[in-house]
mmCIF file of C-alpha atoms in Angstrom:
data_model
loop_
_atom_site.group_PDB
_atom_site.id
_atom_site.type_symbol
_atom_site.label_atom_id
_atom_site.label_comp_id
_atom_site.label_asym_id
_atom_site.label_seq_id
_atom_site.Cartn_x
_atom_site.Cartn_y
_atom_site.Cartn_z
ATOM 1 C CA UNK A 996 -6.172 47.643 -58.175
ATOM 2 C CA UNK A 997 -8.300 48.244 -55.122
ATOM 3 C CA UNK A 998 -6.874 47.952 -51.619
ATOM 4 C CA UNK A 999 -9.242 47.170 -48.805
ATOM 5 C CA UNK A 1000 -7.965 47.087 -45.258
ATOM 6 C CA UNK A 1001 -9.658 45.700 -42.190
ATOM 7 C CA UNK A 1002 -8.311 44.301 -38.939
ATOM 8 C CA UNK A 1003 -7.413 40.627 -38.968
ATOM 9 C CA UNK A 1004 -8.906 39.652 -35.629
ATOM 10 C CA UNK A 1005 -11.064 41.130 -32.900
ATOM 11 C CA UNK A 1006 -12.357 39.803 -29.605
ATOM 12 C CA UNK A 1007 -15.420 41.046 -27.766
ATOM 13 C CA UNK A 1008 -17.657 40.021 -24.897
ATOM 14 C CA UNK A 1009 -21.174 38.673 -25.159
ATOM 15 C CA UNK A 1010 -23.704 41.494 -24.793
ATOM 16 C CA UNK A 1011 -21.192 44.190 -25.736
ATOM 17 C CA UNK A 1012 -20.868 46.375 -28.840
ATOM 18 C CA UNK A 1013 -18.089 45.966 -31.400
ATOM 19 C CA UNK A 1014 -17.112 48.117 -34.364
ATOM 20 C CA UNK A 1015 -15.237 46.625 -37.313
ATOM 21 C CA UNK A 1016 -13.549 49.196 -39.512
ATOM 22 C CA UNK A 1017 -12.790 49.036 -43.207
ATOM 23 C CA UNK A 1018 -10.886 51.436 -45.438
ATOM 24 C CA UNK A 1019 -10.806 51.335 -49.224
ATOM 25 C CA UNK A 1020 -9.492 53.278 -52.166
ATOM 26 C CA UNK A 1021 -12.069 55.753 -53.413
ATOM 27 C CA UNK A 1022 -11.277 55.605 -57.153
ATOM 28 C CA UNK A 1023 -13.998 53.795 -59.097
ATOM 29 C CA UNK A 1024 -16.054 53.268 -55.971
ATOM 30 C CA UNK A 1025 -19.684 52.258 -56.424
ATOM 31 C CA UNK A 1026 -20.703 50.974 -53.024
ATOM 32 C CA UNK A 1027 -19.574 48.923 -50.047
ATOM 33 C CA UNK A 1028 -20.770 45.524 -48.890
ATOM 34 C CA UNK A 1029 -20.470 43.704 -45.617
ATOM 35 C CA UNK A 1030 -20.751 39.933 -45.531
ATOM 36 C CA UNK A 1031 -20.721 37.500 -42.634
ATOM 37 C CA UNK A 1032 -18.997 34.150 -43.007
ATOM 38 C CA UNK A 1033 -19.114 31.387 -40.429
ATOM 39 C CA UNK A 1034 -16.298 28.861 -40.520
ATOM 40 C CA UNK A 1035 -16.756 26.347 -43.325
ATOM 41 C CA UNK A 1036 -19.714 28.191 -44.807
ATOM 42 C CA UNK A 1037 -20.399 30.615 -47.645
ATOM 43 C CA UNK A 1038 -20.488 34.377 -47.104
ATOM 44 C CA UNK A 1039 -23.947 35.779 -46.443
ATOM 45 C CA UNK A 1040 -25.066 39.326 -47.144
ATOM 46 C CA UNK A 1041 -25.341 41.795 -44.269
ATOM 47 C CA UNK A 1042 -25.482 45.271 -45.788
ATOM 48 C CA UNK A 1043 -24.783 47.439 -48.796
ATOM 49 C CA UNK A 1044 -24.006 51.147 -48.466
ATOM 50 C CA UNK A 1045 -23.951 53.466 -51.443
ATOM 51 C CA UNK A 1046 -24.622 56.814 -49.784
ATOM 52 C CA UNK A 1047 -22.927 58.416 -46.800
ATOM 53 C CA UNK A 1048 -24.401 57.733 -43.425
ATOM 54 C CA UNK A 1049 -25.550 55.014 -41.095
ATOM 55 C CA UNK A 1050 -27.943 52.232 -42.022
ATOM 56 C CA UNK A 1051 -29.424 50.141 -39.262
ATOM 57 C CA UNK A 1052 -30.760 46.603 -39.498
ATOM 58 C CA UNK A 1053 -31.661 45.238 -36.116
ATOM 59 C CA UNK A 1054 -28.513 44.570 -34.109
ATOM 60 C CA UNK A 1055 -26.282 45.352 -37.082
ATOM 61 C CA UNK A 1056 -25.536 48.792 -38.510
ATOM 62 C CA UNK A 1057 -23.190 49.883 -41.270
ATOM 63 C CA UNK A 1058 -21.695 53.307 -41.844
ATOM 64 C CA UNK A 1059 -20.106 54.801 -44.927
ATOM 65 C CA UNK A 1060 -18.061 57.927 -45.611
ATOM 66 C CA UNK A 1061 -17.335 58.121 -49.330
ATOM 67 C CA UNK A 1062 -15.028 61.127 -49.047
ATOM 68 C CA UNK A 1063 -12.861 59.388 -46.430
ATOM 69 C CA UNK A 1064 -12.942 55.918 -48.016
ATOM 70 C CA UNK A 1065 -14.116 54.525 -44.713
ATOM 71 C CA UNK A 1066 -16.813 52.200 -43.502
ATOM 72 C CA UNK A 1067 -17.612 50.355 -40.326
ATOM 73 C CA UNK A 1068 -19.897 47.561 -39.235
ATOM 74 C CA UNK A 1069 -21.394 47.947 -35.779
ATOM 75 C CA UNK A 1070 -22.676 44.896 -33.953
ATOM 76 C CA UNK A 1071 -24.747 45.475 -30.822
ATOM 77 C CA UNK A 1072 -25.816 43.105 -28.060
ATOM 78 C CA UNK A 1073 -23.284 40.567 -29.184
ATOM 79 C CA UNK A 1074 -24.265 36.932 -29.131
ATOM 80 C CA UNK A 1075 -22.069 33.868 -29.260
ATOM 81 C CA UNK A 1076 -23.444 33.080 -32.713
ATOM 82 C CA UNK A 1077 -21.924 36.334 -33.982
ATOM 83 C CA UNK A 1078 -18.500 34.692 -33.824
ATOM 84 C CA UNK A 1079 -17.573 34.656 -37.504
ATOM 85 C CA UNK A 1080 -15.501 36.435 -40.102
ATOM 86 C CA UNK A 1081 -16.792 39.739 -41.406
ATOM 87 C CA UNK A 1082 -15.848 40.624 -44.948
ATOM 88 C CA UNK A 1083 -15.740 44.130 -46.310
ATOM 89 C CA UNK A 1084 -16.017 44.387 -50.106
ATOM 90 C CA UNK A 1085 -16.292 47.223 -52.550
ATOM 91 C CA UNK A 1086 -18.260 47.168 -55.762
ATOM 92 C CA UNK A 1087 -15.950 47.778 -58.691
ATOM 93 C CA UNK A 1088 -16.858 48.806 -62.212
ATOM 94 C CA UNK A 1089 -16.702 45.197 -63.422
ATOM 95 C CA UNK A 1090 -19.679 44.293 -61.237
ATOM 96 C CA UNK A 1091 -17.471 41.965 -59.247
ATOM 97 C CA UNK A 1092 -16.616 42.556 -55.627
ATOM 98 C CA UNK A 1093 -13.138 43.194 -54.297
ATOM 99 C CA UNK A 1094 -12.838 41.742 -50.828
ATOM 100 C CA UNK A 1095 -10.681 42.571 -47.887
ATOM 101 C CA UNK A 1096 -9.045 39.675 -46.065
ATOM 102 C CA UNK A 1097 -11.807 39.639 -43.491
ATOM 103 C CA UNK A 1098 -11.975 40.274 -39.753
ATOM 104 C CA UNK A 1099 -12.328 37.229 -37.540
ATOM 105 C CA UNK A 1100 -14.517 38.135 -34.586
ATOM 106 C CA UNK A 1101 -14.508 35.978 -31.491
ATOM 107 C CA UNK A 1102 -17.271 36.565 -28.982
ATOM 108 C CA UNK A 1103 -16.419 35.413 -25.470
ATOM 109 C CA UNK A 1104 -18.839 34.662 -22.631
ATOM 110 C CA UNK B 52 -34.499 23.774 -55.532
ATOM 111 C CA UNK B 53 -34.129 27.513 -56.027
ATOM 112 C CA UNK B 54 -30.800 29.169 -55.371
ATOM 113 C CA UNK B 55 -27.207 28.599 -56.295
ATOM 114 C CA UNK B 56 -25.565 25.214 -56.022
ATOM 115 C CA UNK B 57 -22.071 23.874 -56.512
ATOM 116 C CA UNK B 58 -20.758 20.415 -57.170
ATOM 117 C CA UNK B 59 -18.834 18.587 -56.012
ATOM 118 C CA UNK B 60 -18.666 19.942 -52.473
ATOM 119 C CA UNK B 61 -15.358 18.191 -51.835
ATOM 120 C CA UNK B 62 -12.758 16.998 -54.312
ATOM 121 C CA UNK B 63 -9.321 15.476 -54.017
ATOM 122 C CA UNK B 64 -7.291 15.237 -57.193
ATOM 123 C CA UNK B 65 -3.714 14.722 -58.272
ATOM 124 C CA UNK B 66 -1.316 17.205 -59.763
ATOM 125 C CA UNK B 67 -1.723 17.420 -63.535
ATOM 126 C CA UNK B 68 -5.323 16.191 -63.640
ATOM 127 C CA UNK B 69 -8.115 18.184 -65.191
ATOM 128 C CA UNK B 70 -10.908 19.099 -62.810
ATOM 129 C CA UNK B 71 -14.219 20.827 -63.468
ATOM 130 C CA UNK B 72 -16.211 22.541 -60.748
ATOM 131 C CA UNK B 73 -19.877 23.059 -61.481
ATOM 132 C CA UNK B 74 -22.098 26.000 -60.583
ATOM 133 C CA UNK B 75 -25.813 26.287 -61.203
ATOM 134 C CA UNK B 76 -28.246 29.088 -60.339
ATOM 135 C CA UNK B 77 -32.008 29.171 -60.735
ATOM 136 C CA UNK B 78 -32.615 32.935 -60.560
ATOM 137 C CA UNK B 79 -31.599 33.728 -64.164
ATOM 138 C CA UNK B 80 -29.101 36.285 -62.870
ATOM 139 C CA UNK B 81 -26.997 37.673 -65.692
ATOM 140 C CA UNK B 82 -23.761 38.021 -63.730
ATOM 141 C CA UNK B 83 -21.911 35.060 -62.308
ATOM 142 C CA UNK B 84 -18.522 34.870 -60.604
ATOM 143 C CA UNK B 85 -15.884 32.451 -59.432
ATOM 144 C CA UNK B 86 -13.793 33.258 -56.353
ATOM 145 C CA UNK B 87 -11.163 31.325 -54.494
ATOM 146 C CA UNK B 88 -10.614 31.745 -50.778
ATOM 147 C CA UNK B 89 -7.281 31.122 -49.124
ATOM 148 C CA UNK B 90 -6.042 31.958 -45.651
ATOM 149 C CA UNK B 91 -4.507 35.400 -45.603
ATOM 150 C CA UNK B 92 -5.874 36.385 -49.002
ATOM 151 C CA UNK B 93 -9.590 36.548 -48.511
ATOM 152 C CA UNK B 94 -11.788 36.022 -51.552
ATOM 153 C CA UNK B 95 -10.124 36.625 -54.893
ATOM 154 C CA UNK B 96 -11.922 36.824 -58.224
ATOM 155 C CA UNK B 97 -10.888 34.217 -60.797
ATOM 156 C CA UNK B 98 -13.343 34.821 -63.647
ATOM 157 C CA UNK B 99 -16.703 36.413 -64.122
ATOM 158 C CA UNK B 100 -19.439 36.403 -66.727
ATOM 159 C CA UNK B 101 -21.859 39.174 -67.639
ATOM 160 C CA UNK B 102 -24.163 36.909 -69.666
ATOM 161 C CA UNK B 103 -24.174 33.704 -71.657
ATOM 162 C CA UNK B 104 -21.111 33.515 -73.918
ATOM 163 C CA UNK B 105 -19.516 36.577 -72.251
ATOM 164 C CA UNK B 106 -16.682 35.925 -69.809
ATOM 165 C CA UNK B 107 -13.736 37.926 -68.532
ATOM 166 C CA UNK B 108 -10.693 37.456 -66.349
ATOM 167 C CA UNK B 109 -10.516 38.468 -62.753
ATOM 168 C CA UNK B 110 -7.581 38.932 -60.440
ATOM 169 C CA UNK B 111 -6.161 35.384 -60.542
ATOM 170 C CA UNK B 112 -7.202 33.659 -63.815
ATOM 171 C CA UNK B 113 -4.031 31.716 -64.652
ATOM 172 C CA UNK B 114 -4.574 27.961 -64.839
ATOM 173 C CA UNK B 115 -8.357 28.237 -65.045
ATOM 174 C CA UNK B 116 -10.854 28.137 -67.893
ATOM 175 C CA UNK B 117 -14.544 29.023 -67.813
ATOM 176 C CA UNK B 118 -17.478 28.779 -70.162
ATOM 177 C CA UNK B 119 -21.073 30.010 -70.068
ATOM 178 C CA UNK B 120 -23.183 28.379 -72.753
ATOM 179 C CA UNK B 121 -26.355 28.735 -70.653
ATOM 180 C CA UNK B 122 -27.315 31.531 -68.278
ATOM 181 C CA UNK B 123 -27.815 29.159 -65.349
ATOM 182 C CA UNK B 124 -24.483 27.319 -65.531
ATOM 183 C CA UNK B 125 -20.942 28.581 -65.076
ATOM 184 C CA UNK B 126 -18.398 25.748 -64.851
ATOM 185 C CA UNK B 127 -14.797 26.351 -63.829
ATOM 186 C CA UNK B 128 -12.095 24.027 -65.192
ATOM 187 C CA UNK B 129 -8.594 23.559 -63.890
ATOM 188 C CA UNK B 130 -6.818 22.331 -66.993
ATOM 189 C CA UNK B 131 -3.824 20.816 -65.196
ATOM 190 C CA UNK B 132 -4.236 21.056 -61.454
ATOM 191 C CA UNK B 133 -1.341 22.271 -59.305
ATOM 192 C CA UNK B 134 -0.901 22.191 -55.544
ATOM 193 C CA UNK B 135 -1.206 25.974 -55.434
ATOM 194 C CA UNK B 136 -4.796 25.555 -56.614
ATOM 195 C CA UNK B 137 -5.738 23.819 -53.387
ATOM 196 C CA UNK B 138 -8.392 26.165 -52.066
ATOM 197 C CA UNK B 139 -12.057 26.694 -51.375
ATOM 198 C CA UNK B 140 -13.906 27.818 -54.490
ATOM 199 C CA UNK B 141 -17.079 29.879 -54.327
ATOM 200 C CA UNK B 142 -19.420 30.580 -57.159
ATOM 201 C CA UNK B 143 -21.712 33.605 -56.917
ATOM 202 C CA UNK B 144 -24.407 35.329 -58.918
ATOM 203 C CA UNK B 145 -25.573 38.932 -58.786
ATOM 204 C CA UNK B 146 -29.050 40.389 -58.785
ATOM 205 C CA UNK B 147 -30.165 43.776 -60.124
ATOM 206 C CA UNK B 148 -29.497 45.407 -56.753
ATOM 207 C CA UNK B 149 -25.827 44.389 -56.980
ATOM 208 C CA UNK B 150 -26.095 41.935 -54.108
ATOM 209 C CA UNK B 151 -24.081 38.787 -54.671
ATOM 210 C CA UNK B 152 -25.328 35.406 -53.567
ATOM 211 C CA UNK B 153 -22.765 32.730 -52.911
ATOM 212 C CA UNK B 154 -22.951 29.022 -53.436
ATOM 213 C CA UNK B 155 -21.941 26.659 -50.614
ATOM 214 C CA UNK B 156 -18.383 26.274 -51.931
ATOM 215 C CA UNK B 157 -16.185 23.454 -53.208
ATOM 216 C CA UNK B 158 -13.220 22.422 -51.111
ATOM 217 C CA UNK B 159 -10.523 21.266 -53.549
ATOM 218 C CA UNK B 160 -7.320 19.516 -52.530
ATOM 219 C CA UNK B 161 -4.602 18.882 -55.092
ATOM 220 C CA UNK B 162 -2.062 16.269 -53.977
#
């Protein structure tokens, strides 16, 4: 099976930058997703990386290194509303996603 | 309304009862999925379907049954509910770009 590892919890300050790392097994890898999930809500799509490199979408950026089995999500100019869980997931051959346990981010004033 | 919906949103049932969770999507996406989310485990795949009448097991299929007679519907049945099936259940569908869209979830409690 696929193993995806990401930190369980992180804390950051409003206005700061935070990087959430994710490592995965490279066998059968098709691409890597990041989802945001607020407490009690469904996951919502943030980014999908297939190729190596950094993709930027406003305050959020996602990076992928296929050879290293490594990705990160970078959140800039943190806002209180960014307090949520961030889920890393890889795209397996069955077209389903395999999720990590998620990183709970708490943004403090 | 367009999108993906689940019903019921909340359900309390007793051990041994049969429960069916409904999922409906209006995009005509071929792929649909059922996940359960538990603290410490993240989202785990129960079953998925590539098209109508095609289903396959995921990571944790035991105790669950699915069917897909129509593209837009993908019900999940717990044949004899157990306390270990207390969880939040998310249905999802996938578009051609591989992005998955999640329904709002069903919070199920088995007493």
